[in-house]
Coordinates of C-alpha atoms in Angstrom, one line a residue:
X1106 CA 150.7 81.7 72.7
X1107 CA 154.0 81.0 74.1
X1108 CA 156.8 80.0 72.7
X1109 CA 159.7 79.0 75.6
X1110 CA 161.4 76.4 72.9
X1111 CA 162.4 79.2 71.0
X1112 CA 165.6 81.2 71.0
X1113 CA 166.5 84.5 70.4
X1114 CA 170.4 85.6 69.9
X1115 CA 171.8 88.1 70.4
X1116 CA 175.7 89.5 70.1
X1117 CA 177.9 89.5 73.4
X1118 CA 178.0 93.0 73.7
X1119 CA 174.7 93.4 74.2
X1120 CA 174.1 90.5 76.5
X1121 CA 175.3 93.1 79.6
X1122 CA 172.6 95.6 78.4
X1123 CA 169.6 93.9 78.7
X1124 CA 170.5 92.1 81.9
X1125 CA 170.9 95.4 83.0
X1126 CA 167.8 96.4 81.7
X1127 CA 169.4 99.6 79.3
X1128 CA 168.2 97.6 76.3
X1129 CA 164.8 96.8 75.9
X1130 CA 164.3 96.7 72.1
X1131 CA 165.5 94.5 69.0
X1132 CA 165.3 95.1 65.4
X1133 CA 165.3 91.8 63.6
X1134 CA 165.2 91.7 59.5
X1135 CA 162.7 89.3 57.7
X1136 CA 159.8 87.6 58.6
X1137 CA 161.0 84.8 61.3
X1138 CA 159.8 86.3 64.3
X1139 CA 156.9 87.8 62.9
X1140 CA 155.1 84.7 64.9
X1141 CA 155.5 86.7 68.4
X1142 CA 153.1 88.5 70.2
X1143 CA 153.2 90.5 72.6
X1144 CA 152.5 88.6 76.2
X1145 CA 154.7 85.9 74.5
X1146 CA 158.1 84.7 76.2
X1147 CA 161.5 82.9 74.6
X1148 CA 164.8 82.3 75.8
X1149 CA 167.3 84.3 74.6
X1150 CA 171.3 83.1 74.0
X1151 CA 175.1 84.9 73.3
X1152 CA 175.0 84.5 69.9
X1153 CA 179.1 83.4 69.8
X1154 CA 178.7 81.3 73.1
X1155 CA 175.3 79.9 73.0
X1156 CA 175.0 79.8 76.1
X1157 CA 171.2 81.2 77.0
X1158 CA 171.1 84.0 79.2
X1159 CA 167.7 84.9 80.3
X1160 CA 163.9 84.5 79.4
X1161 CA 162.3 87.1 78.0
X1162 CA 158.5 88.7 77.7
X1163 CA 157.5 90.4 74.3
X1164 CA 156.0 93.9 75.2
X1165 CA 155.4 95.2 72.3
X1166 CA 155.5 94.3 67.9
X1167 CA 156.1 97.0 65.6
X1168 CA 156.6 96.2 61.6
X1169 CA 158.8 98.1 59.2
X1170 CA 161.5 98.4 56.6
X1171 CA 165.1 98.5 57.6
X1172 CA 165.3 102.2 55.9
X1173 CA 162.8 103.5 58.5
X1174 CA 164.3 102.2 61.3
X1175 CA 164.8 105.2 64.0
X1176 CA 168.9 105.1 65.2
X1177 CA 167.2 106.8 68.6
X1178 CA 164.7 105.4 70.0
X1179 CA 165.0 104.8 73.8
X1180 CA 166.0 100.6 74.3
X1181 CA 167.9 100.4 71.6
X1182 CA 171.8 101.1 71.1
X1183 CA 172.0 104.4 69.1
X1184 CA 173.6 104.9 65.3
X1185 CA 174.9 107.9 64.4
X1186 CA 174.1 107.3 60.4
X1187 CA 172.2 104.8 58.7
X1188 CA 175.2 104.1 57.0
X1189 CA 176.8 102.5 60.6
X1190 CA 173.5 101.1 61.3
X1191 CA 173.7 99.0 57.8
X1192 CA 177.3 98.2 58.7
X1193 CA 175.8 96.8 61.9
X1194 CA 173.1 94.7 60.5
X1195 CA 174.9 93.2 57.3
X1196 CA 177.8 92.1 59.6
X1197 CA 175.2 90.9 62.0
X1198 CA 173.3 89.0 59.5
X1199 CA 176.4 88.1 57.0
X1200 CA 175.1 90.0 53.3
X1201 CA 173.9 92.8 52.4
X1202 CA 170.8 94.6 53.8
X1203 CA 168.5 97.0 52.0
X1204 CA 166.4 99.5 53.0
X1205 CA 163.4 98.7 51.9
X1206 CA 164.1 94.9 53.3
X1207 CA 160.8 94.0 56.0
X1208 CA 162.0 94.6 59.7
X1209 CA 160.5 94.2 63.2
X1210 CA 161.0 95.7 66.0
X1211 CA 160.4 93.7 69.3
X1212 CA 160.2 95.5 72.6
X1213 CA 160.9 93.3 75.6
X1214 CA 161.8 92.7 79.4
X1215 CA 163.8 90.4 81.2
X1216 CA 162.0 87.3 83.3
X1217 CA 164.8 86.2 84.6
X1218 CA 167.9 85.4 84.7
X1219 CA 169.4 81.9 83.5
X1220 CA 172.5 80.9 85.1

């Protein structure tokens, strides 16, 4: 089922890494994407402009806790510690994360472009 309405943010630092195709993976904390499939395509958006960027095909859905999270897997920006990788994520999401707090991790490709 698709799902173009929605939108997906990401920061502006990693807007130039999946248009260039080096990031191909997202880890998202919670349940509100859990909806996706794979097949399934959204917009995505810089998360300080707005501004939506590309659509986007889910590849693949993979369901997990923060705490076993890999910091290497190929798609996603490495961490050296999983003390930088909660830095990350709590200043991402604005409080404190846990590690046995549900994550997902979404593999995807680009579409296209939106200018």
């Amino acid at each position: 089922m698709n799902h173009p309405y929605k939108i997906i943010g990401f920061a502006p630092d990693l807007v130039p890494l999946i248009l260039d195709g080096s990031k191909t993976l997202t880890y998202r904390l919670g349940d509100r994407w859990g909806f996706l499939e794979e097949g399934d395509t959204l917009l995505t958006e810089d998360s300080a402009t707005g501004k939506v960027f590309a659509e986007l095909e889910i590849t693949s859905k993979e369901a997990g806790t923060f705490g076993t999270l890999r910091d290497d897997r190929e798609g996603h920006e490495e961490y050296r510690s999983l003390e930088e990788r909660r830095s990350t994520f709590e200043k991402y999401y604005g409080r404190p994360v846990t590690d046995d707090e549900p994550a997902l991790i979404l593999g995807f490709k680009v579409l296209r472009r939106v200018d």
